[in-house]
Tab-separated table of C-alpha atoms and ligand atoms in Angstrom:
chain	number	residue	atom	x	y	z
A	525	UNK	CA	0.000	0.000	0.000
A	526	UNK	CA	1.065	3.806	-0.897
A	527	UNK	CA	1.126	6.520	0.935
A	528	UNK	CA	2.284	10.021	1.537
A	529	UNK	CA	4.739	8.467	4.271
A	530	UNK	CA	6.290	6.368	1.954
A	531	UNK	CA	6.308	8.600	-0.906
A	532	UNK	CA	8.252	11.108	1.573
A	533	UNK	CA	10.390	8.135	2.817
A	534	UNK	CA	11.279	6.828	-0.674
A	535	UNK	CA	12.455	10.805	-1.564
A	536	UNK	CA	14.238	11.644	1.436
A	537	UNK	CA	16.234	7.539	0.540
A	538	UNK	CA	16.789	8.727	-2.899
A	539	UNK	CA	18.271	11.645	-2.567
A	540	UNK	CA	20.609	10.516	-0.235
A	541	UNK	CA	21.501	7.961	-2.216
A	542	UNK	CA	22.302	10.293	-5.492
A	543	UNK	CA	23.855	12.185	-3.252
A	544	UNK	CA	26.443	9.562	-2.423
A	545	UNK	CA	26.664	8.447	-6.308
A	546	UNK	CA	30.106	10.425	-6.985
A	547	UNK	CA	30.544	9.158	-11.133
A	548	UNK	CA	28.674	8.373	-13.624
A	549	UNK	CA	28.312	4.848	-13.713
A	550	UNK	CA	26.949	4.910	-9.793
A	551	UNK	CA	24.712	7.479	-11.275
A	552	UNK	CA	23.140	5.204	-13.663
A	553	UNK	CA	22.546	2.552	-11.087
A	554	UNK	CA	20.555	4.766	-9.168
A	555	UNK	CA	18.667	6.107	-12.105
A	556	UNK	CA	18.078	2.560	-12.631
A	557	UNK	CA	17.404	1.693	-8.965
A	558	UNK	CA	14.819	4.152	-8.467
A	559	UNK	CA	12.945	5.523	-12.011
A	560	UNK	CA	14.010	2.571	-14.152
A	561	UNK	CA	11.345	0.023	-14.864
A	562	UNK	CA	11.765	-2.272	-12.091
A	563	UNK	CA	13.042	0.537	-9.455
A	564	UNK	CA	10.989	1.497	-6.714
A	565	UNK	CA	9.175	4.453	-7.715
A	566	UNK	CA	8.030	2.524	-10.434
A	567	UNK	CA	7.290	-0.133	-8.138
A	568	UNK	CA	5.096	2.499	-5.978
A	569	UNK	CA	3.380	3.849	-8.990
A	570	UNK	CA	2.374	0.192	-9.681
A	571	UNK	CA	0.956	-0.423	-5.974
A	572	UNK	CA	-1.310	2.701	-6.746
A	573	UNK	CA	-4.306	0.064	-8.174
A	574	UNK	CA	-4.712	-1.320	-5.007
A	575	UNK	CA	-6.017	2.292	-3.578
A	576	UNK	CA	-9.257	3.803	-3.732
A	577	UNK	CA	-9.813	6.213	-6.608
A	578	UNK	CA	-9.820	9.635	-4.377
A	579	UNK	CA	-6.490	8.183	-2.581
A	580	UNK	CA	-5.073	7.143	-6.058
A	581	UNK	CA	-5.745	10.460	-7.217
A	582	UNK	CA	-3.947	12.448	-4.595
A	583	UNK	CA	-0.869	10.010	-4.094
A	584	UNK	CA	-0.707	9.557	-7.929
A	585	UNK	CA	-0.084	13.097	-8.011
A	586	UNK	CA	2.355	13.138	-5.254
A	587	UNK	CA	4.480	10.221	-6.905
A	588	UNK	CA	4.036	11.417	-10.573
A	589	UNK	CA	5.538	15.243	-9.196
A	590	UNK	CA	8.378	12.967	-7.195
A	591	UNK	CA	9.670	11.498	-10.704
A	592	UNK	CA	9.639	14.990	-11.784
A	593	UNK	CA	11.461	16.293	-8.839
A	594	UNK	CA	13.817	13.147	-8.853
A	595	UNK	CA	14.435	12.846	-12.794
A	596	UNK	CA	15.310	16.686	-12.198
A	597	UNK	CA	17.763	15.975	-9.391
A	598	UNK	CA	19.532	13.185	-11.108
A	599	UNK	CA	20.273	15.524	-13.858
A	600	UNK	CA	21.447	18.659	-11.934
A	601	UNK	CA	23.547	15.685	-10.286
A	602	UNK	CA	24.762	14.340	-13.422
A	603	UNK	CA	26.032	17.739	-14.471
A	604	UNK	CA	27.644	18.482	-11.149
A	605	UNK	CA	29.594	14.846	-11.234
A	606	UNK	CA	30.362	15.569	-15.111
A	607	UNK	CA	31.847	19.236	-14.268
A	608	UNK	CA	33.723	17.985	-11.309
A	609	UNK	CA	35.521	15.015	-13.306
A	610	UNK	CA	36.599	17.471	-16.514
A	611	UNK	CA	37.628	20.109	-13.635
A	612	UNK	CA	39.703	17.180	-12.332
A	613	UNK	CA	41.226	16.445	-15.681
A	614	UNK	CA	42.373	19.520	-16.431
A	615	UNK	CA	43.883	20.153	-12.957
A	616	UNK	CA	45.592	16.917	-13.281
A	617	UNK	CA	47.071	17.492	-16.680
A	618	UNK	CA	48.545	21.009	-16.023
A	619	UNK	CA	51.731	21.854	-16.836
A	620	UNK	CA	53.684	24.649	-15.845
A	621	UNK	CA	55.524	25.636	-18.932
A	622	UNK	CA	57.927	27.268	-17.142
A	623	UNK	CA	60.013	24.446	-15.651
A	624	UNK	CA	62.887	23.396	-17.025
A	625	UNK	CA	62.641	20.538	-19.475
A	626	UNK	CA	64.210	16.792	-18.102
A	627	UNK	CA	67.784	16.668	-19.244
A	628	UNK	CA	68.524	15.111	-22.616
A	629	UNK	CA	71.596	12.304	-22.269
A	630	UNK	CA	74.895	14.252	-23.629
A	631	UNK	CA	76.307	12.993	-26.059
A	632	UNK	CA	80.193	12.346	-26.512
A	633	UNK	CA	83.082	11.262	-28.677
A	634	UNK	CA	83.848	7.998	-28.951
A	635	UNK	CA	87.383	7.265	-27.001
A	636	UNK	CA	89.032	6.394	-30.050
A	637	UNK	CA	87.726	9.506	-32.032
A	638	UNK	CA	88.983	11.532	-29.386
A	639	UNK	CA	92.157	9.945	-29.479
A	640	UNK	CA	92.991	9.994	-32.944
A	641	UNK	CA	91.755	14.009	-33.151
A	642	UNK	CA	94.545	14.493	-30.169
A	643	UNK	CA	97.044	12.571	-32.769
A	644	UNK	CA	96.092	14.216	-35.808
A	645	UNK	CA	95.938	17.906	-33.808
A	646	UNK	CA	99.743	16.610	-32.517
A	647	UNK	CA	101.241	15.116	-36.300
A	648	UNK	CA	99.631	18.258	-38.168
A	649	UNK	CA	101.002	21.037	-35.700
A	650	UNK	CA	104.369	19.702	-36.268
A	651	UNK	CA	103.821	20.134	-40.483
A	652	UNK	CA	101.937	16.601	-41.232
A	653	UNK	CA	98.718	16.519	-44.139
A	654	UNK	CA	96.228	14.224	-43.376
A	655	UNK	CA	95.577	11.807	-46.420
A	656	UNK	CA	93.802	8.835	-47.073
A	657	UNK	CA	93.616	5.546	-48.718
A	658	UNK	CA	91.201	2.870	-48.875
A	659	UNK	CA	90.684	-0.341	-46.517
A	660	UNK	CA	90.388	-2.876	-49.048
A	661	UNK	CA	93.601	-2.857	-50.699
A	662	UNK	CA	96.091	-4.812	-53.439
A	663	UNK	CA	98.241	-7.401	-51.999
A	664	UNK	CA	100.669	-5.290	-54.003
A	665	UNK	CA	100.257	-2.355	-51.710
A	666	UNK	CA	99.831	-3.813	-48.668
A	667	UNK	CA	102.870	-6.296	-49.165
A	668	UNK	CA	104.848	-6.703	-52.276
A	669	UNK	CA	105.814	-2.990	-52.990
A	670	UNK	CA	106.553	-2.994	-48.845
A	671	UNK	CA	109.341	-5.490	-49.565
A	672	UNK	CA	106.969	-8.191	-48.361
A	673	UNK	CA	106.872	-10.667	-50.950
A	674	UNK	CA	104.818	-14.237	-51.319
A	675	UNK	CA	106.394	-16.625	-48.677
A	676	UNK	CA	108.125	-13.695	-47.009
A	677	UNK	CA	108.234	-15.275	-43.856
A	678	UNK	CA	106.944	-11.278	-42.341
A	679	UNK	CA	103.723	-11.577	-43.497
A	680	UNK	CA	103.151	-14.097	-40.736
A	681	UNK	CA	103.463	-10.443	-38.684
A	682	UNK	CA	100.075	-9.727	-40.046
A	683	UNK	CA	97.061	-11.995	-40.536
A	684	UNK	CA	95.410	-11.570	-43.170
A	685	UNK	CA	91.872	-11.489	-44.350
A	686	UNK	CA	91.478	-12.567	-47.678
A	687	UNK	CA	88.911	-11.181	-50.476
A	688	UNK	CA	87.614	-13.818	-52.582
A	689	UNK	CA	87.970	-12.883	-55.948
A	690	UNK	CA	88.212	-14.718	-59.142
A	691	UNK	CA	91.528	-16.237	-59.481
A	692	UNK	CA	92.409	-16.223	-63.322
A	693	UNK	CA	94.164	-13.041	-63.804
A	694	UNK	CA	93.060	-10.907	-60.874
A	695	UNK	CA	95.012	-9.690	-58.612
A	696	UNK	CA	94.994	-10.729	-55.408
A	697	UNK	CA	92.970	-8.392	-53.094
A	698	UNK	CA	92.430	-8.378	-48.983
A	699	UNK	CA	91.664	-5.611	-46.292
A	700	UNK	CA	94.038	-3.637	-45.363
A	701	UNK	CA	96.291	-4.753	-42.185
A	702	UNK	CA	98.099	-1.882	-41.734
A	703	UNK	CA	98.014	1.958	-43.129
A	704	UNK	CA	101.541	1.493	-44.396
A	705	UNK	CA	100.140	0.666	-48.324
A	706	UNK	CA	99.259	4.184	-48.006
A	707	UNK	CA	103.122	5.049	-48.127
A	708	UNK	CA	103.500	3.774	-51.630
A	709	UNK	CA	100.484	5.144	-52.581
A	710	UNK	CA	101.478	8.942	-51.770
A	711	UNK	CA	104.801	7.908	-53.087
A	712	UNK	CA	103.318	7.353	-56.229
A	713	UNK	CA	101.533	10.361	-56.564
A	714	UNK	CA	103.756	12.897	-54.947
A	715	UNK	CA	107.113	14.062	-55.075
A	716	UNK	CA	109.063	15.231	-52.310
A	717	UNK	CA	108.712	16.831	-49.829
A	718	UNK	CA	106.588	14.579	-48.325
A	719	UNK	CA	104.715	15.140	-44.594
A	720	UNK	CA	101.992	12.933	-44.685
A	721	UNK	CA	99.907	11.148	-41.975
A	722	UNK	CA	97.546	8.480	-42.813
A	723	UNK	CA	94.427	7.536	-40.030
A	724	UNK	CA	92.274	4.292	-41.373
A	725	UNK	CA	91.041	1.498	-40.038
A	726	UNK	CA	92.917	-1.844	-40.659
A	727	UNK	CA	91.782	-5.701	-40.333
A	728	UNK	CA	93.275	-8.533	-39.157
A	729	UNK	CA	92.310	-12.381	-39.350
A	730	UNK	CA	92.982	-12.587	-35.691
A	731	UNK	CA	91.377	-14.260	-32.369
A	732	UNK	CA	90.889	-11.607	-30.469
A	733	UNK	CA	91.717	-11.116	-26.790
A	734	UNK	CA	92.456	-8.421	-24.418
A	735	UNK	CA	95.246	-7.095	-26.890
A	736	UNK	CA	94.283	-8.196	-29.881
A	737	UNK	CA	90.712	-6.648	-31.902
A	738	UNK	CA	90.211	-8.128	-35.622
A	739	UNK	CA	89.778	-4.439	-36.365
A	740	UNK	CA	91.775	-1.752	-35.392
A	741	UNK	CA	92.603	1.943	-36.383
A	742	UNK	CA	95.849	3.190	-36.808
A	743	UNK	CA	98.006	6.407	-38.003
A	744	UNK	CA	100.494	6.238	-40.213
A	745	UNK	CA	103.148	8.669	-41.179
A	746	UNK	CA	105.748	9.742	-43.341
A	747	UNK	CA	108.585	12.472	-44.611
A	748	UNK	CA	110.563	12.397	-47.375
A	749	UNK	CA	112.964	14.897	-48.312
A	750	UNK	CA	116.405	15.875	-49.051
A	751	UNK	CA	118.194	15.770	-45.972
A	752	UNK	CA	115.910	13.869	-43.527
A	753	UNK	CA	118.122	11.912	-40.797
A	754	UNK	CA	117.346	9.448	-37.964
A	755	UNK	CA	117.454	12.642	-35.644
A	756	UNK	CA	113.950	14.055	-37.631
A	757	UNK	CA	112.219	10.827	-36.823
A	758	UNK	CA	113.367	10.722	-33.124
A	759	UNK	CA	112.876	14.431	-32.707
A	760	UNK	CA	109.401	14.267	-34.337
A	761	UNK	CA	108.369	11.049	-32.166
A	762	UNK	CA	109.771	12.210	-28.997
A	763	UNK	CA	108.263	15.368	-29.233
A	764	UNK	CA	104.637	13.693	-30.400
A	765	UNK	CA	105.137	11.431	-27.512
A	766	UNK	CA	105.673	14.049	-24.636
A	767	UNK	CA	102.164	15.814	-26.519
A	768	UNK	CA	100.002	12.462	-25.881
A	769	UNK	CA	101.590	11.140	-22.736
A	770	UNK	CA	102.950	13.715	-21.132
A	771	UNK	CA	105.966	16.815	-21.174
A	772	UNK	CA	107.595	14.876	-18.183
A	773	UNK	CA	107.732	11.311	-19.974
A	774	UNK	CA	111.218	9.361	-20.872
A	775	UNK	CA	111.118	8.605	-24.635
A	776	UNK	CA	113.011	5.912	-26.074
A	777	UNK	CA	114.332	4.307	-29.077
A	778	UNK	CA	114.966	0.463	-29.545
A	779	UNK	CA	116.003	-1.531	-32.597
A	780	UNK	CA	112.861	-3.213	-34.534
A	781	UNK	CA	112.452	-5.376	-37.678
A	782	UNK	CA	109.495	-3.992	-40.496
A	783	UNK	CA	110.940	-5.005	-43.992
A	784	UNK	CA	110.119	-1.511	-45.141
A	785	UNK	CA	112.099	0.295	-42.867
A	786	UNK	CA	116.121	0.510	-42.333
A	787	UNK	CA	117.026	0.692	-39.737
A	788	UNK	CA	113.363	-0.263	-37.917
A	789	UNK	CA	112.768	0.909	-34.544
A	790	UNK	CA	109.754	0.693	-31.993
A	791	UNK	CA	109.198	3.980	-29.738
A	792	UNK	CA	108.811	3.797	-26.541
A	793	UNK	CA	107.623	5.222	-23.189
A	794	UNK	CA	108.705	5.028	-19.352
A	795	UNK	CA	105.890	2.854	-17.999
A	796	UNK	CA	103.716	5.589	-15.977
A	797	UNK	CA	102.569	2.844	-13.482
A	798	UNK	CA	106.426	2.310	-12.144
A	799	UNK	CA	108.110	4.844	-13.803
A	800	UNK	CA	110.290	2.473	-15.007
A	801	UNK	CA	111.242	0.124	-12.072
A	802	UNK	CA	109.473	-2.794	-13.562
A	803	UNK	CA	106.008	-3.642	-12.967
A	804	UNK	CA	103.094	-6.601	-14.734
A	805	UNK	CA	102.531	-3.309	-17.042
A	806	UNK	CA	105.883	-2.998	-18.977
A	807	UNK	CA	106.430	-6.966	-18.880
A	808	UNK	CA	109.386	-6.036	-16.352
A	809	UNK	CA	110.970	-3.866	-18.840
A	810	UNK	CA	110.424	-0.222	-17.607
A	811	UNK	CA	109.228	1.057	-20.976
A	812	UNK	CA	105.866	0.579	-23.209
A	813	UNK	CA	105.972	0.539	-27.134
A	814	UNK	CA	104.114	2.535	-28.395
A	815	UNK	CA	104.438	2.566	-31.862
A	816	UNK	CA	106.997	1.492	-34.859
A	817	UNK	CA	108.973	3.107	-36.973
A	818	UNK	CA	112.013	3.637	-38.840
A	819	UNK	CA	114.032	5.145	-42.183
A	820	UNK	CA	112.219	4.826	-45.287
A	821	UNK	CA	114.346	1.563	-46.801
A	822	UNK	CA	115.809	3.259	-50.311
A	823	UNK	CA	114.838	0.379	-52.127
A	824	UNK	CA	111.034	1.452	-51.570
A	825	UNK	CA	112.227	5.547	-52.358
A	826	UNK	CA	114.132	3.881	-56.005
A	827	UNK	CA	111.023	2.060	-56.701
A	828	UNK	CA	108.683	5.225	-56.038
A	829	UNK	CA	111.017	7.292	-58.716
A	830	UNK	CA	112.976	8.652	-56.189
A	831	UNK	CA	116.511	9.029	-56.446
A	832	UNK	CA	117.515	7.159	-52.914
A	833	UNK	CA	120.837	9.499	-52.838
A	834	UNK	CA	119.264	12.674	-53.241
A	835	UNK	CA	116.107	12.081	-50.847
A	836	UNK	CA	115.667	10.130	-47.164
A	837	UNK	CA	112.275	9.487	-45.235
A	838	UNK	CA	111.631	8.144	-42.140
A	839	UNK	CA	107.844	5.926	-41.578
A	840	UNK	CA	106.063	5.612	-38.265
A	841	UNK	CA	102.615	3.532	-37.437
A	842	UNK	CA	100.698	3.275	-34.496
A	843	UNK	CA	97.777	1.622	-33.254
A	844	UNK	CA	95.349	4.621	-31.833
A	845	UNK	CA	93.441	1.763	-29.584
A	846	UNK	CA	97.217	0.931	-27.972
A	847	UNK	CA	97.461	5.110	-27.376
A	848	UNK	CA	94.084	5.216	-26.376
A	849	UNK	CA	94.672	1.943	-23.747
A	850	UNK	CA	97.640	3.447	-22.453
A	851	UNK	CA	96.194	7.034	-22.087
A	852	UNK	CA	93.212	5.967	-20.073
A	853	UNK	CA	94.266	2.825	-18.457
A	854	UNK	CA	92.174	1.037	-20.434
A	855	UNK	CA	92.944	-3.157	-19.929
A	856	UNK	CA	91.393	-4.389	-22.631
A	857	UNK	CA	90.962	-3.541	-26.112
A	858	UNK	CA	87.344	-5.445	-26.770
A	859	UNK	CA	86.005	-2.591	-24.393
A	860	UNK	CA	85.968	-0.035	-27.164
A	861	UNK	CA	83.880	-1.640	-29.545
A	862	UNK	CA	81.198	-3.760	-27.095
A	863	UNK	CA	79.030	-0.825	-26.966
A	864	UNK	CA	78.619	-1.131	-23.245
A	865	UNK	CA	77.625	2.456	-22.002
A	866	UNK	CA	79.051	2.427	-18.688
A	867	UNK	CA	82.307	2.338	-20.520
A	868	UNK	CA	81.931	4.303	-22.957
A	869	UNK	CA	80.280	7.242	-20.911
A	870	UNK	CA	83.400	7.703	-18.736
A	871	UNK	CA	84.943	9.281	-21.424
I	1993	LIG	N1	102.878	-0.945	-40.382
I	1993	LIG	C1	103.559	-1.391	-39.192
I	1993	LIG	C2	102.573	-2.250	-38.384
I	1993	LIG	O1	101.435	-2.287	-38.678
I	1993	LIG	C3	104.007	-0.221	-38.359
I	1993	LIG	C4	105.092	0.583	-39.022
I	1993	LIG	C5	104.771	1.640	-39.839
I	1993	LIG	C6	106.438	0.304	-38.791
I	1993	LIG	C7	105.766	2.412	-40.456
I	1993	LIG	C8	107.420	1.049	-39.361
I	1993	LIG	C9	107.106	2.095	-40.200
I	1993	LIG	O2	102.972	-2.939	-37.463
C-alpha cells in the first residue's frame, strides 16, 4: 500500500543515495534503482491500483511530481559529477611551462675519435697533411711494394683477411692490415717533400683477446725529403710522444724489424705505473711501445722514382686503440667496440 509516508520516505532515501553516487556509472545505477522500470518508484506507482480512486488520485499526483522532482535531481547531479571530473582532468594534466625541461643524455666522442683528433691535432702542428687511402687494398700495396713478398716469412706479422675474388688473372685483393700501403700510394703520386699522416682502419684475421681486436685503427706517417736523418724521426716522435703522454715522460728508441724500414725501430715510453722500475705493465721492462717506426728503406724511395741518394724518409705507425689503452688505463681492447655504455660514458 502507498502513501504520503512512503512517498516522503522513498524521496528523502533517494536523494541521499544520489547524493552519495560520486561518477557516472553509480549514477546510472541509481537512475536505474529508483525511475528505471523495475526501481521502486516505479514499483510504488504500480501499488497505486490497489487504492481507492480519491487516494489514487492524490498520491498519484504526489508520486508522478516525485519522478519529476527526482528525474530533475539526477540531472542537476549528473552535471555536477560531469563538471567535477573534466575540472579534475584539467587540474591533473597542467603543466607549468615554465620548468625546465628533463635533461637530454649528452652525447660524446667515442674514445678512439677523441684519441685519434689528439694525434692528428699533434702530427699536423708539427707540419703533417692528413691523407687517405682505402681499406680494401692490393696485396701489391699492402705487401709486395713494402718489400713483403709471397712466402716472405713477415707476413706471418700480419694476418690476413682474404677477399675472394676470381683467381684467373686478378690480382689478389684483402683488407688492409696496416696503413703502411698508403706510403706507396702517396709515393706514387707525390714528389718530395713529403709530410703525410695516414688515419684508417685496418683488419686482421685474428682471435681476439684483451690485446688483440680483428679491427683496429691506426696512423700512419711519413717524410721524405732531401736531408731527412734518424734525428727528424726521433725528434718528431719524442716530441709527439711528450704531446700524448705527457711533457715529463722518458722517450726511447729500440732496434725493430718492419721489412720496409732501415734501420726499424719501436718507440717507446717510461711505464707511468712504475716509472720504469718494472712492474706486470711494462712486462718487467720499464718502458711501453708505443708505436713502430724507422728510415724509409731506399729500395722502396728507387722504386717510387725517387733518387735514394738525393732524398731520405723516415715511416712511423701506431695503433690509436694501444694510445688510447695506455692514455686511459684502459685493460682491454674489446672494451671499445662492445658498446657497453658504462664504458663508454666515462669518457
Ligand atoms: N705498419 C707497421 C705495423 O702495422 C708499423 C710501421 C709503420 C712500422 C711504419 C714502421 C714504419 O705494425
Amino acid at each position: 500500500m502507498a502513501s504520503d509516508t512512503d512517498i516522503q520516505q522513498l524521496e528523502a532515501a533517494a536523494l541521499k543515495d544520489l547524493d552519495a553516487a560520486s561518477d557516472i556509472a553509480a549514477l546510472e545505477e541509481w537512475r536505474v534503482g529508483y525511475l528505471g522500470r523495475k526501481g521502486r518508484l516505479t514499483g510504488l506507482l504500480r501499488g497505486l491500483s490497489s487504492l481507492s480512486i480519491e487516494e489514487r488520485r492524490t498520491v498519484g499526483r504526489a508520486a508522478n511530481e516525485l519522478k519529476e522532482r527526482l528525474e530533475e535531481a539526477h540531472e542537476a547531479r549528473r552535471h555536477a559529477v560531469e563538471e567535477a571530473r573534466v575540472e579534475q582532468v584539467i587540474v591533473g594534466e597542467r603543466r607549468d611551462v615554465t620548468l625546465p625541461g628533463p635533461p637530454l643524455p649528452r652525447g660524446r666522442l667515442h674514445p678512439i675519435t677523441q684519441t685519434m683528433r689528439d694525434i692528428v691535432a699533434s702530427l699536423s702542428g708539427m707540419g703533417f697533411q692528413v691523407a687517405e687511402g682505402p681499406e680494401i687494398e692490393w696485396d701489391r700495396y699492402n705487401f709486395e711494394a713494402l718489400r713483403i713478398p709471397q712466402d716472405h716469412p713477415a707476413r706471418d706479422m700480419w694476418d690476413t683477411l682474404w677477399i675472394d675474388y676470381e683467381k684467373d688473372g686478378r690480382r689478389p685483393m684483402l683488407m688492409r692490415t696496416h696503413t703502411s700501403p698508403n706510403q706507396i700510394r702517396v709515393m706514387e703520386q707525390r714528389e718530395p717533400p713529403i709530410r703525410i699522416i695516414v688515419p684508417g682502419k685496418c683488419y686482421r684475421f685474428e682471435a681476439t683477446d684483451a690485446t688483440h681486436e680483428w679491427m683496429l685503427t691506426q696512423v700512419e706517417g711519413l717524410a721524405v725529403d732531401e736531408g731527412i736523418s734518424l734525428a727528424d724521426l726521433k725528434g718528431t716522435l719524442a716530441e709527439f710522444a711528450r704531446q700524448m703522454f705527457g711533457r715529463d715522460r722518458k722517450v726511447g728508441f729500440r732496434c725493430d724489424y718492419f721489412p720496409f724500414v732501415e734501420p726499424g725501430m719501436e718507440c717507446r715510453i717510461d711505464c707511468f705505473i712504475c716509472r720504469g722500475d718494472g712492474c706486470r705493465t711494462c712486462h718487467h721492462s720499464g718502458w711501453i711501445e708505443i708505436l713502430g717506426a724507422g728510415m724509409v728503406h731506399p729500395e722502396i724511395l728507387a722504386n717510387a722514382g725517387y733518387d735514394p741518394e738525393r732524398y731520405t724518409g723516415f715511416a712511423f705507425g701506431m695503433g690509436v686503440e694501444r694510445i688510447a689503452m695506455l692514455r686511459y688505463g684502459v685493460d682491454d681492447i674489446r672494451h671499445f667496440y662492445s658498446n657497453d655504455l658504462r664504458f663508454l660514458r666515462q669518457f
